[in-house]
């Protein structure tokens, strides 16, 4: 008989939704360790939720106590939506059956499909025919039959899992999928056991596993083997790396990795990680007893060492919202182990060991660090590492007064640096048959304390002129304990134990933005002029220069008050900087920006024309009273074409002194760029010949997901290809694959490989398989 008993309707609907939701929640993750392919669904319906049920017919048989909903059954309840052709609930047996195109959508976006569902109202036992589940992250799970036993186990017969979208072609398999004859999820141990599992790629089985047990989707971390990775290196041979992940506690874990190289033998790595309340730290160790050191270039650290290893640690801690501290340190048995074996994060040509303490406030900043530079090169007897500075501590502090001072901004900057060096770092420079030395660092130790106050304020006139007066006062105090340079140094080095210098600056900047609008474009012209008056640099060339050695004059620092890159040199004398900045925007999509200008030494000694231990200002373009011209420009077009350039031209004859130009093009199917770099010889700075290089990159996309890419670098002066590479990649919604070959002929490291092969394949939700390093697959 047909009924309208709301209590029965609510009980029927809530039971159905709860059972289906429980099935979605308990459906096993077929594969995976840390990332779960599906979210846990919970039946959590609000107490005041409104239930809406519709069907063509609703029948309640009092004698058999069976409630039946027939025809186009739809139930909406607390965010759950279910449709079915028929729903039957037997109150006597406690069994409930949904029949015919059953579909359930849960509030978290999971979709479950089945032909028939039959369960007890206690949810402990039951089955679903032709189960199919679609998750919001586009992962899918299907099986011929799903059975729930004892309330603790979910058994899938002929289960299939994939993260690929369904193919539109009938009968075509997805790119990859995992199939298993039997999948058992244990709700007590929270594991998934797969029996007779095989991994299929393009519909073809490529890997078979008779039996495997993995954590289910409720487990975030579980001990077990991770995906292996592979490498091919010239001096190491083929390498197979197998990591084992071990969960120690909720806040601690470790990874132990064994790598077998066909040439050099077995290497063991271990990494321990712990997360504390306010930060994390790691400890790493690695070691190998090389089988064939003679495979490396003779008389190198790699060839001379047999037993090799290292210990490293890294930590980052947040003391409070404003203060943090940490460290990054490494110690190894020789100076090239980490780089030769490509230990990720430790294989730089120079590894920077450091410890730091940093504080960041609303108007101030504090940073204290200690540095030790581990130079990884092929010569174990090299003095390169001894020539590096050991800097501890290096302290930086910057403060901006929150209140205006005479209507302007007052700021303070402080730097304290203490360094020590075990050997002189000297580079011989030959010019006109005369050899001189550049002292990049002196043996011994030195300390410097720098403090500076700056005030500035911007005024705007009625005509639109922006005037910014500036005043600054700086003082430096030195404690000197370094060896004096040799007699080949032409400067007057200060041999005293202490030294001090100061600098007062008064300056003004004027800007006059002019905007011009047309029917289809907008142009902004901004002439800029600066004038800085100050005394001469009192100790120019008489003190060590540690942090102001690298200097490139271009449009980016044309308007800097002090163009030196660090604190060890001060720009002195009265100088004027002038230039113009332009920005043009066109309705058609074109955009043009540019800067051009020049600098003038007006009064006093030119700091860039005074020698120091490294000739920092030599041939910089600023050593004359009139500087070289500097310019920078960029053009972008709606067609995907772009052009950028930065140039320095000689102020006397307009010859090209330094710069680079990049031409690029990009659309959906093709991306490319060509970069030309030129640096004119700087003999007094140590570069005796011109440097000209062309670098090209390109990528062509084809066949929807496929792409081919490559790179070439060419040295014009040496007529030599220094770097070349080619690769192939595939990328869709569930799989990323790349394969590449890279050859380098400009490598000064005698033990580094001349060529390398890199490959990487990523299966979404499953993991990665690598051959070589990640850098080998991205040029």
XYZ file of C-alpha atoms in Angstrom:
779
model
C 0.000 0.000 0.000
C 1.150 3.520 -0.619
C 1.983 5.501 2.494
C 3.105 8.950 3.501
C 4.611 7.994 6.873
C 7.318 10.630 7.331
C 9.049 8.603 10.056
C 9.454 5.614 7.745
C 10.593 7.848 4.895
C 13.228 9.537 7.035
C 14.444 6.224 8.445
C 14.643 4.676 4.998
C 16.439 7.651 3.443
C 18.870 8.233 6.312
C 19.758 4.542 6.402
C 20.409 4.416 2.678
C 22.584 7.522 2.722
C 24.491 6.333 5.790
C 25.194 2.941 4.255
C 26.294 4.370 0.904
C 28.411 6.988 2.664
C 30.020 4.279 4.758
C 30.900 2.400 1.593
C 32.510 5.490 0.073
C 34.419 6.089 3.291
C 35.680 2.533 3.503
C 36.530 1.992 -0.154
C 40.254 1.210 -0.197
C 43.044 3.209 -1.735
C 44.527 0.803 -4.221
C 48.029 2.257 -4.055
C 49.966 5.045 -2.362
C 51.770 5.792 0.829
C 51.693 9.365 2.008
C 49.181 10.877 -0.419
C 45.744 9.276 -0.365
C 43.919 9.001 -3.664
C 40.555 9.507 -1.980
C 39.252 11.450 0.974
C 37.483 9.771 3.861
C 33.755 10.442 3.625
C 31.808 10.611 6.870
C 28.054 10.550 7.225
C 27.567 13.641 9.326
C 24.118 15.032 8.733
C 23.055 18.098 10.736
C 20.230 17.536 13.216
C 18.041 20.166 11.559
C 18.699 18.939 8.013
C 15.688 18.872 5.693
C 14.976 15.607 3.870
C 13.496 15.640 0.401
C 12.438 12.313 -1.140
C 10.688 11.832 -4.432
C 9.735 8.697 -6.325
C 7.016 7.540 -8.646
C 5.650 5.236 -5.972
C 6.192 4.599 -2.258
C 4.782 1.328 -0.783
C 4.716 0.081 2.796
C 3.643 -3.529 3.433
C 2.581 -3.879 7.067
C 2.525 -7.679 7.007
C 6.068 -8.148 5.643
C 7.331 -4.836 7.092
C 8.943 -3.911 3.817
C 9.222 -0.326 2.602
C 9.681 0.096 -1.147
C 10.336 3.221 -3.216
C 9.870 2.637 -6.934
C 10.759 4.652 -10.026
C 13.078 7.615 -10.278
C 13.962 7.567 -6.574
C 15.715 10.792 -5.516
C 16.843 11.639 -1.994
C 18.456 14.913 -0.824
C 19.473 14.967 2.798
C 22.115 17.039 4.598
C 24.213 17.615 1.493
C 23.939 14.009 0.266
C 22.214 13.276 -3.043
C 21.180 9.808 -4.167
C 19.257 8.465 -7.169
C 18.165 4.921 -7.905
C 15.451 3.063 -9.750
C 14.289 1.220 -6.627
C 15.004 1.112 -2.898
C 13.772 -1.708 -0.637
C 14.117 -1.831 3.158
C 13.180 -4.995 5.129
C 12.604 -4.075 8.759
C 12.473 -7.730 9.878
C 15.806 -8.852 8.412
C 17.453 -5.476 8.651
C 18.529 -5.654 5.042
C 18.407 -2.767 2.637
C 18.706 -2.920 -1.133
C 19.141 -0.168 -3.743
C 18.665 -1.458 -7.263
C 19.276 0.016 -10.704
C 21.736 2.747 -11.615
C 22.527 3.685 -8.017
C 24.385 6.987 -7.760
C 25.434 8.838 -4.615
C 27.069 12.275 -4.395
C 28.563 13.111 -0.984
C 29.109 16.663 0.347
C 32.856 16.406 -0.266
C 32.323 15.708 -3.975
C 32.793 11.935 -4.147
C 30.533 10.136 -6.636
C 29.668 6.463 -6.169
C 27.955 4.306 -8.787
C 26.623 0.742 -8.623
C 24.088 -1.601 -10.204
C 22.916 -3.092 -6.923
C 23.642 -2.506 -3.266
C 22.602 -4.903 -0.491
C 23.642 -4.342 3.128
C 22.461 -4.897 6.692
C 21.224 -1.902 8.632
C 24.179 -2.328 11.023
C 26.467 -1.657 8.006
C 28.711 -4.586 9.070
C 27.956 -6.795 6.066
C 26.842 -6.294 2.509
C 27.873 -6.031 -1.098
C 27.746 -3.736 -4.125
C 27.668 -4.965 -7.712
C 29.693 -3.073 -10.364
C 31.097 -0.512 -7.943
C 32.577 2.672 -9.409
C 33.806 5.663 -7.389
C 34.929 9.034 -8.785
C 36.772 11.419 -6.456
C 36.991 15.239 -6.794
C 40.695 14.999 -7.628
C 39.793 12.919 -10.728
C 40.975 9.627 -9.258
C 38.776 6.578 -9.976
C 38.173 3.205 -8.401
C 36.112 0.365 -9.850
C 35.450 -3.317 -9.206
C 33.098 -6.042 -10.343
C 31.952 -6.586 -6.784
C 32.572 -4.881 -3.451
C 31.830 -6.765 -0.225
C 31.891 -5.595 3.382
C 32.534 -8.323 5.982
C 32.311 -8.112 9.757
C 32.301 -4.353 9.757
C 36.105 -4.275 9.491
C 36.988 -5.467 6.001
C 36.174 -4.225 2.513
C 36.896 -6.729 -0.262
C 37.039 -5.741 -3.923
C 36.978 -8.381 -6.624
C 38.892 -7.420 -9.787
C 39.627 -3.881 -8.608
C 40.980 -1.144 -10.868
C 42.499 2.189 -9.774
C 43.654 5.146 -11.905
C 44.153 8.900 -11.689
C 43.603 9.383 -15.433
C 40.443 10.751 -16.983
C 38.169 8.259 -18.674
C 38.895 7.789 -22.360
C 36.245 8.987 -24.782
C 36.864 6.072 -27.113
C 34.817 3.028 -26.176
C 36.939 0.185 -24.903
C 40.176 2.181 -24.780
C 42.107 1.857 -21.521
C 43.387 4.938 -19.675
C 47.053 5.848 -19.975
C 47.861 3.920 -16.799
C 45.940 1.894 -14.252
C 46.527 -0.579 -11.442
C 44.582 -3.841 -11.575
C 44.306 -6.477 -8.859
C 42.402 -9.771 -8.689
C 41.568 -9.119 -5.052
C 41.871 -6.004 -2.898
C 41.282 -6.256 0.854
C 41.116 -3.203 3.096
C 41.487 -3.994 6.785
C 39.836 -1.384 8.990
C 41.717 -2.608 12.061
C 45.276 -2.538 10.674
C 44.461 0.240 8.183
C 46.198 -1.586 5.369
C 45.293 -2.563 1.820
C 46.416 -5.929 0.531
C 46.596 -6.413 -3.241
C 46.764 -9.929 -4.661
C 47.965 -10.549 -8.216
C 48.381 -6.821 -8.914
C 49.742 -5.483 -12.178
C 50.546 -2.014 -13.396
C 49.368 -1.276 -16.933
C 50.648 1.456 -19.245
C 48.819 2.147 -22.521
C 46.710 -0.903 -21.745
C 49.757 -3.190 -21.555
C 51.028 -4.766 -18.308
C 54.557 -3.590 -17.512
C 54.912 -4.685 -13.873
C 53.464 -7.616 -11.918
C 53.375 -7.981 -8.135
C 52.053 -11.294 -6.757
C 51.277 -9.744 -3.377
C 51.753 -6.360 -1.750
C 50.373 -4.615 1.321
C 50.246 -0.815 1.531
C 48.633 1.693 3.932
C 45.058 2.684 3.231
C 43.816 6.206 2.657
C 43.271 6.832 6.387
C 47.012 6.500 7.077
C 49.172 9.568 6.508
C 52.530 7.897 7.209
C 53.510 4.247 7.201
C 56.820 2.422 7.001
C 57.669 0.751 3.726
C 59.659 0.868 0.504
C 59.292 3.935 -1.717
C 59.586 4.187 -5.490
C 63.076 3.375 -6.768
C 65.027 5.790 -8.948
C 67.814 5.279 -11.453
C 70.798 7.167 -12.839
C 73.400 6.899 -15.567
C 76.719 8.696 -14.985
C 79.972 8.526 -16.923
C 82.208 7.684 -13.926
C 79.652 5.900 -11.732
C 77.883 3.666 -14.218
C 74.234 2.698 -13.965
C 72.759 3.308 -10.532
C 69.603 1.841 -8.959
C 68.414 3.594 -5.792
C 65.891 1.969 -3.423
C 64.676 4.008 -0.410
C 62.984 2.596 2.691
C 60.786 4.927 4.741
C 60.482 4.242 8.482
C 57.986 5.909 10.819
C 59.516 6.253 14.285
C 56.784 8.307 15.967
C 54.150 10.885 14.982
C 56.887 13.539 14.954
C 59.889 11.508 13.786
C 60.743 9.475 10.712
C 63.735 8.352 8.705
C 64.655 7.232 5.205
C 67.393 4.695 4.529
C 68.480 4.436 0.904
C 70.717 1.928 -0.787
C 72.169 2.654 -4.219
C 74.043 0.107 -6.296
C 76.347 1.543 -8.987
C 77.604 -0.854 -11.626
C 81.043 0.818 -11.596
C 81.619 2.097 -8.045
C 79.584 -0.307 -5.910
C 77.080 0.159 -3.090
C 76.359 3.499 -1.390
C 74.272 3.771 1.769
C 72.378 6.942 2.734
C 70.279 7.742 5.788
C 68.189 10.766 6.703
C 66.530 11.355 10.078
C 63.781 13.988 10.441
C 62.006 15.344 13.484
C 59.299 17.979 13.787
C 59.157 19.811 17.085
C 56.567 22.252 18.313
C 58.338 25.243 16.766
C 60.341 23.811 13.881
C 62.041 20.893 12.175
C 65.547 19.519 11.780
C 67.191 16.771 9.735
C 70.387 14.751 10.029
C 71.872 13.080 6.963
C 74.714 10.626 6.466
C 76.094 8.837 3.400
C 79.038 6.593 2.636
C 80.572 4.350 -0.029
C 83.635 2.173 -0.474
C 84.450 2.776 -4.144
C 85.151 -0.307 -6.225
C 87.010 1.426 -9.058
C 88.440 4.838 -8.089
C 90.696 4.578 -11.119
C 87.672 5.206 -13.375
C 87.909 8.876 -12.373
C 90.507 11.279 -13.787
C 93.939 10.541 -12.286
C 95.303 12.702 -9.460
C 91.889 13.952 -8.435
C 90.158 13.621 -5.082
C 87.662 11.156 -6.586
C 90.413 8.931 -7.932
C 92.560 9.042 -4.802
C 89.766 8.329 -2.305
C 88.329 4.857 -1.731
C 86.228 5.111 1.405
C 84.096 8.280 1.212
C 81.308 9.736 3.335
C 79.626 12.761 4.872
C 77.403 13.958 7.698
C 75.043 16.917 7.245
C 72.284 18.607 9.195
C 69.719 21.313 8.572
C 67.248 22.974 10.926
C 64.694 25.785 10.870
C 62.905 26.964 14.016
C 60.394 29.729 14.709
C 61.074 31.053 18.208
C 58.027 33.326 18.063
C 56.144 35.149 15.276
C 59.069 37.568 14.818
C 62.207 35.546 15.568
C 63.608 32.455 13.834
C 66.887 30.589 13.793
C 68.428 27.646 11.987
C 71.479 26.037 10.450
C 72.739 24.195 7.370
C 76.064 22.357 7.852
C 77.979 19.577 6.118
C 81.235 17.730 6.815
C 82.696 15.194 4.370
C 85.779 13.016 4.106
C 87.038 14.767 0.978
C 86.154 17.912 -0.895
C 84.090 16.453 -3.754
C 82.047 13.479 -2.502
C 78.609 15.119 -2.361
C 79.012 16.735 -5.775
C 80.325 13.623 -7.517
C 77.441 11.455 -6.292
C 74.805 14.164 -6.761
C 73.472 14.149 -3.214
C 70.455 16.440 -3.487
C 70.841 19.742 -1.660
C 74.543 19.132 -0.996
C 76.031 18.931 -4.504
C 76.715 22.605 -5.248
C 80.186 23.578 -6.481
C 80.433 25.585 -3.250
C 78.234 24.490 -0.352
C 77.472 27.294 2.078
C 77.500 26.128 5.681
C 75.680 28.619 7.865
C 73.863 29.270 11.103
C 71.460 32.186 11.486
C 69.207 34.178 13.812
C 66.632 36.501 12.202
C 64.120 38.938 13.618
C 61.529 40.843 11.588
C 59.383 43.632 13.021
C 56.994 46.153 11.541
C 59.698 48.789 11.126
C 62.964 46.974 11.788
C 64.970 43.955 10.726
C 67.791 41.986 12.409
C 69.893 39.192 10.938
C 72.958 37.455 12.390
C 74.750 34.682 10.515
C 77.920 32.657 10.417
C 79.298 31.293 7.117
C 81.767 28.601 6.123
C 82.218 27.879 2.400
C 82.899 24.255 1.450
C 84.470 24.324 -2.023
C 83.806 21.044 -3.832
C 86.421 20.609 -6.546
C 88.477 17.824 -8.028
C 91.788 18.660 -6.370
C 92.006 17.418 -2.794
C 95.212 19.427 -2.303
C 93.646 22.647 -3.542
C 93.875 25.777 -1.403
C 90.541 27.050 -2.752
C 88.683 26.298 0.458
C 91.418 27.770 2.634
C 91.234 30.937 0.565
C 87.528 31.323 1.346
C 86.558 33.628 4.180
C 85.133 32.203 7.391
C 82.595 34.845 8.329
C 81.282 34.791 11.895
C 79.374 36.713 12.846
C 77.832 38.845 10.119
C 75.158 41.099 11.647
C 72.733 43.320 9.742
C 70.199 45.667 11.316
C 67.841 48.121 9.663
C 65.356 50.452 11.354
C 62.812 52.944 10.034
C 61.413 55.505 12.448
C 57.608 55.062 12.546
C 57.081 58.800 13.077
C 57.959 61.448 10.485
C 61.061 63.452 11.300
C 60.756 66.989 9.930
C 58.126 65.579 7.597
C 60.455 62.934 6.154
C 61.593 59.364 6.748
C 64.517 58.627 9.073
C 66.211 55.239 8.821
C 69.270 53.577 10.333
C 71.446 50.770 8.942
C 74.122 48.785 10.785
C 76.474 46.040 9.641
C 79.110 44.176 11.628
C 81.341 41.667 9.847
C 84.132 39.534 11.290
C 86.070 37.294 8.907
C 89.129 35.039 8.941
C 91.084 33.367 6.154
C 93.757 30.655 6.265
C 95.493 31.440 2.961
C 95.872 34.448 0.667
C 93.516 34.454 -2.306
C 95.636 36.018 -5.062
C 95.066 36.163 -8.818
C 97.881 37.236 -11.138
C 96.989 39.773 -13.851
C 99.326 40.476 -16.789
C 98.954 43.781 -18.607
C 101.522 45.143 -21.117
C 104.065 42.491 -20.014
C 103.652 43.678 -16.432
C 102.229 41.210 -13.941
C 100.286 42.486 -10.958
C 98.177 40.727 -8.384
C 94.520 41.024 -7.443
C 94.194 40.220 -3.761
C 90.712 38.771 -3.478
C 91.397 38.006 0.154
C 94.243 38.273 2.658
C 95.334 35.717 5.218
C 94.382 36.621 8.769
C 91.313 38.201 10.298
C 89.542 41.531 10.269
C 86.415 43.131 11.728
C 84.345 46.062 10.528
C 81.453 47.955 12.136
C 79.401 50.207 9.856
C 76.551 52.469 10.925
C 74.555 54.850 8.744
C 71.683 57.293 9.252
C 69.592 58.534 6.325
C 66.783 61.105 6.092
C 64.735 61.893 2.999
C 61.492 63.637 2.120
C 59.588 64.117 -1.133
C 57.955 67.414 -2.100
C 55.556 67.843 -5.024
C 55.276 71.235 -6.695
C 52.123 72.532 -8.321
C 53.679 71.948 -11.726
C 54.179 68.214 -11.002
C 57.908 68.315 -10.208
C 58.915 65.818 -7.488
C 61.862 66.909 -5.325
C 63.437 64.543 -2.799
C 66.202 66.003 -0.598
C 68.393 63.495 1.216
C 71.011 63.579 3.960
C 73.125 60.667 5.177
C 75.907 60.127 7.694
C 78.025 56.977 7.805
C 80.909 55.768 9.943
C 83.193 52.702 9.696
C 85.490 51.269 12.368
C 88.006 48.521 11.528
C 90.037 46.039 13.501
C 92.785 44.818 11.141
C 94.717 41.604 11.610
C 95.393 40.484 8.048
C 98.782 40.039 6.409
C 99.987 42.926 4.291
C 99.847 42.383 0.527
C 103.099 41.739 -1.308
C 105.272 44.382 -2.925
C 103.358 43.885 -6.179
C 100.431 45.836 -4.743
C 100.680 49.444 -5.925
C 98.318 50.919 -3.343
C 99.102 52.315 0.070
C 97.788 49.512 2.300
C 97.021 50.428 5.933
C 99.180 48.218 8.196
C 97.861 49.608 11.453
C 95.771 47.496 13.836
C 92.765 49.805 13.660
C 91.271 52.238 11.175
C 88.226 54.463 10.870
C 86.531 56.497 8.174
C 83.322 58.450 7.715
C 81.142 59.870 4.969
C 78.599 62.718 4.976
C 76.235 63.019 2.027
C 73.797 65.718 0.987
C 71.725 65.013 -2.075
C 68.625 65.858 -4.016
C 66.617 63.993 -6.628
C 64.283 65.629 -9.139
C 61.656 63.814 -11.201
C 59.202 65.309 -13.652
C 56.702 62.701 -14.936
C 55.006 63.697 -18.186
C 52.032 61.698 -19.447
C 50.939 61.887 -23.064
C 47.698 60.226 -24.149
C 46.558 59.575 -27.685
C 43.463 57.901 -29.091
C 44.991 54.433 -28.748
C 48.036 54.722 -26.468
C 49.458 56.164 -23.263
C 53.057 57.341 -22.837
C 54.867 58.341 -19.642
C 58.202 60.181 -19.868
C 60.051 60.643 -16.592
C 63.291 62.675 -16.650
C 65.354 62.011 -13.510
C 68.318 63.952 -12.146
C 70.267 63.333 -8.934
C 73.062 65.256 -7.245
C 75.060 63.881 -4.311
C 77.666 66.071 -2.625
C 80.182 64.372 -0.313
C 83.888 64.372 0.564
C 86.442 61.993 -0.881
C 86.669 58.357 0.220
C 89.365 58.810 2.860
C 90.824 55.268 2.921
C 90.294 54.236 -0.702
C 92.559 51.318 -1.585
C 94.071 51.115 1.914
C 91.664 48.563 3.424
C 90.568 44.994 2.661
C 87.706 44.644 0.203
C 85.668 41.531 0.957
C 82.060 42.309 0.053
C 82.338 44.982 -2.694
C 84.368 43.022 -5.262
C 81.599 42.233 -7.736
C 80.461 45.368 -9.526
C 78.550 45.820 -12.794
C 77.444 49.288 -13.870
C 74.150 49.194 -15.775
C 70.752 50.876 -15.877
C 69.551 49.000 -12.784
C 71.980 50.872 -10.485
C 72.297 54.137 -12.441
C 70.269 55.993 -9.790
C 71.828 54.326 -6.732
C 73.371 56.675 -4.185
C 76.276 54.283 -3.590
C 76.895 51.985 -6.541
C 79.359 49.666 -4.766
C 77.819 46.274 -4.010
C 78.878 46.052 -0.358
C 80.051 47.955 2.695
C 83.835 47.690 2.247
C 83.939 50.515 -0.283
C 82.208 53.923 -0.094
C 81.426 56.043 -3.122
C 82.986 59.466 -2.502
C 83.158 62.827 -4.269
C 80.311 64.836 -5.775
C 78.408 62.907 -8.441
C 75.403 63.570 -10.654
C 73.199 60.893 -12.224
C 70.858 61.835 -15.060
C 68.533 59.816 -17.239
C 65.034 59.299 -18.485
C 62.543 56.505 -17.923
C 59.825 55.790 -20.495
C 56.768 53.541 -20.454
C 54.414 53.148 -23.400
C 51.154 51.161 -23.432
C 49.101 50.625 -26.585
C 45.517 49.484 -26.893
C 46.639 46.878 -29.432
C 48.548 45.088 -26.643
C 52.061 46.358 -27.290
C 54.096 47.596 -24.327
C 57.461 49.326 -24.319
C 59.665 50.294 -21.367
C 63.150 51.793 -21.337
C 65.767 53.596 -19.248
C 68.783 55.472 -20.564
C 71.251 57.633 -18.703
C 74.751 58.610 -17.666
C 76.672 59.503 -14.509
C 79.159 62.372 -13.942
C 81.904 62.790 -11.356
C 81.758 66.567 -10.770
C 84.058 67.322 -7.834
C 86.583 65.398 -5.769
C 88.274 62.050 -6.106
C 86.467 59.418 -8.181
C 86.249 56.271 -6.025
C 85.993 54.117 -9.162
C 89.308 55.535 -10.403
C 91.212 54.541 -7.254
C 92.881 51.165 -7.017
C 92.120 48.736 -4.232
C 93.145 45.139 -3.578
C 90.821 43.803 -6.303
C 90.609 46.796 -8.706
C 86.856 46.913 -8.091
C 86.258 50.010 -10.219
C 88.645 49.157 -13.048
C 87.030 49.342 -16.482
C 83.620 49.538 -14.850
C 82.447 52.407 -17.019
C 82.589 54.818 -14.069
C 86.343 55.312 -13.783
C 86.268 58.489 -15.937
C 84.659 61.777 -14.922
C 81.997 61.074 -17.562
C 80.599 57.571 -17.338
C 79.657 55.202 -20.121
C 76.084 55.307 -21.363
C 73.784 52.681 -19.881
C 70.428 51.663 -21.285
C 67.783 49.042 -20.735
C 64.697 48.377 -22.875
C 61.975 45.802 -23.280
C 59.212 45.244 -25.816
C 56.284 42.840 -25.567
C 53.692 42.178 -28.242
C 50.271 40.504 -28.224
C 51.565 37.980 -30.757
C 53.893 36.488 -28.108
C 57.093 38.174 -29.317
C 59.344 39.808 -26.706
C 62.645 41.641 -26.889
C 64.773 42.778 -23.934
C 68.218 44.291 -23.775
C 70.667 45.844 -21.350
C 73.688 47.719 -22.699
C 76.708 49.765 -21.689
C 78.258 51.888 -24.455
C 81.592 53.662 -24.308
C 81.082 57.395 -23.737
C 83.873 58.263 -26.189
C 83.153 56.230 -29.304
C 79.878 54.420 -28.429
C 81.478 50.975 -28.740
C 79.610 48.089 -27.119
C 81.262 47.378 -23.752
C 78.874 45.064 -21.968
C 75.310 43.793 -22.229
C 72.925 41.165 -23.366
C 69.944 40.899 -25.700
C 67.158 38.337 -25.577
C 64.640 37.664 -28.321
C 61.775 35.402 -27.343
C 58.595 34.049 -28.824
C 55.862 31.967 -27.232
C 52.459 30.623 -28.195
C 50.505 27.514 -27.313
C 52.617 25.256 -29.551
C 56.050 26.844 -29.730
C 58.352 28.667 -27.300
C 61.889 29.812 -28.010
C 64.477 32.360 -26.902
C 67.882 33.478 -28.126
C 70.237 35.387 -25.823
C 73.442 37.098 -26.878
C 75.873 38.167 -24.127
C 78.940 40.351 -24.621
C 81.573 41.415 -22.093
C 84.536 43.400 -23.373
C 87.934 42.357 -22.030
C 88.869 43.877 -18.660
C 92.620 43.211 -18.377
C 93.162 45.219 -15.209
C 90.295 43.321 -13.591
C 91.659 39.940 -14.636
C 89.679 39.163 -17.815
C 92.111 39.404 -20.729
C 89.777 38.529 -23.632
C 86.294 39.380 -24.835
C 83.489 37.083 -23.828
C 80.750 36.511 -26.400
C 78.183 33.744 -26.098
C 74.869 32.820 -27.706
C 72.372 30.747 -25.730
C 69.268 29.277 -27.350
C 66.317 27.351 -25.973
C 63.251 26.003 -27.753
C 60.227 23.802 -27.138
C 57.687 22.506 -29.646
C 54.378 21.070 -28.399
C 52.636 18.499 -30.587
C 50.066 15.722 -30.392
C 48.194 17.382 -27.503
C 50.461 16.254 -24.665
C 53.874 15.727 -26.278
C 56.738 18.198 -26.554
C 60.331 18.195 -27.763
C 62.804 20.682 -26.300
C 66.477 21.550 -26.600
C 69.226 24.000 -25.774
C 72.537 25.081 -27.353
C 75.217 27.438 -25.980
C 77.928 28.648 -28.347
C 81.158 30.495 -27.500
C 81.791 32.866 -30.407
C 85.400 33.645 -29.476
C 86.483 30.042 -29.040
C 84.251 28.812 -31.879
C 83.004 26.072 -29.608
C 79.635 24.644 -28.570
C 79.871 24.650 -24.772
C 76.513 23.088 -23.963
C 73.922 21.148 -25.922
C 70.904 19.134 -24.978
C 67.716 17.641 -26.333
C 64.708 16.108 -24.662
C 61.211 14.706 -25.057
C 58.332 15.209 -22.624
C 54.732 14.128 -22.130
C 52.264 15.742 -19.721
C 48.568 15.135 -19.163
C 46.232 15.204 -16.163
C 47.657 12.021 -14.610
C 51.162 11.475 -15.994
C 54.295 13.540 -16.546
C 57.249 12.070 -18.409
C 60.522 13.549 -19.632
C 63.678 12.134 -21.192
C 66.746 14.205 -21.994
C 70.406 14.134 -22.971
C 72.808 16.916 -21.947
C 76.429 17.417 -23.008
C 78.815 20.032 -21.553
C 82.287 20.827 -22.844
C 83.061 23.867 -20.678
C 83.262 22.065 -17.360
C 86.423 22.896 -15.448
C 85.805 20.123 -12.915
C 87.910 17.210 -14.130
C 85.681 14.607 -12.441
C 82.360 15.954 -13.651
C 80.606 13.985 -16.357
C 80.902 15.338 -19.895
C 77.404 14.036 -20.574
C 74.383 12.854 -18.666
C 71.044 11.223 -19.327
C 68.016 12.200 -17.303
C 64.537 10.717 -17.207
C 61.574 11.221 -14.922
C 58.070 9.805 -14.911
C 55.419 10.932 -12.456
C 52.191 9.020 -11.903
C 49.780 11.289 -10.079
C 48.913 9.973 -6.585
C 51.443 7.133 -6.948
C 54.881 8.771 -7.082
C 57.952 9.400 -9.226
C 60.498 7.236 -10.964
C 63.769 9.052 -11.747
C 66.788 8.314 -13.880
C 69.481 10.893 -13.178
C 68.824 14.158 -11.367
C 65.938 16.560 -11.856
C 68.289 19.145 -13.358
C 69.101 16.722 -16.165
C 65.500 16.886 -17.403
C 65.074 20.707 -17.226
C 67.527 22.753 -19.301
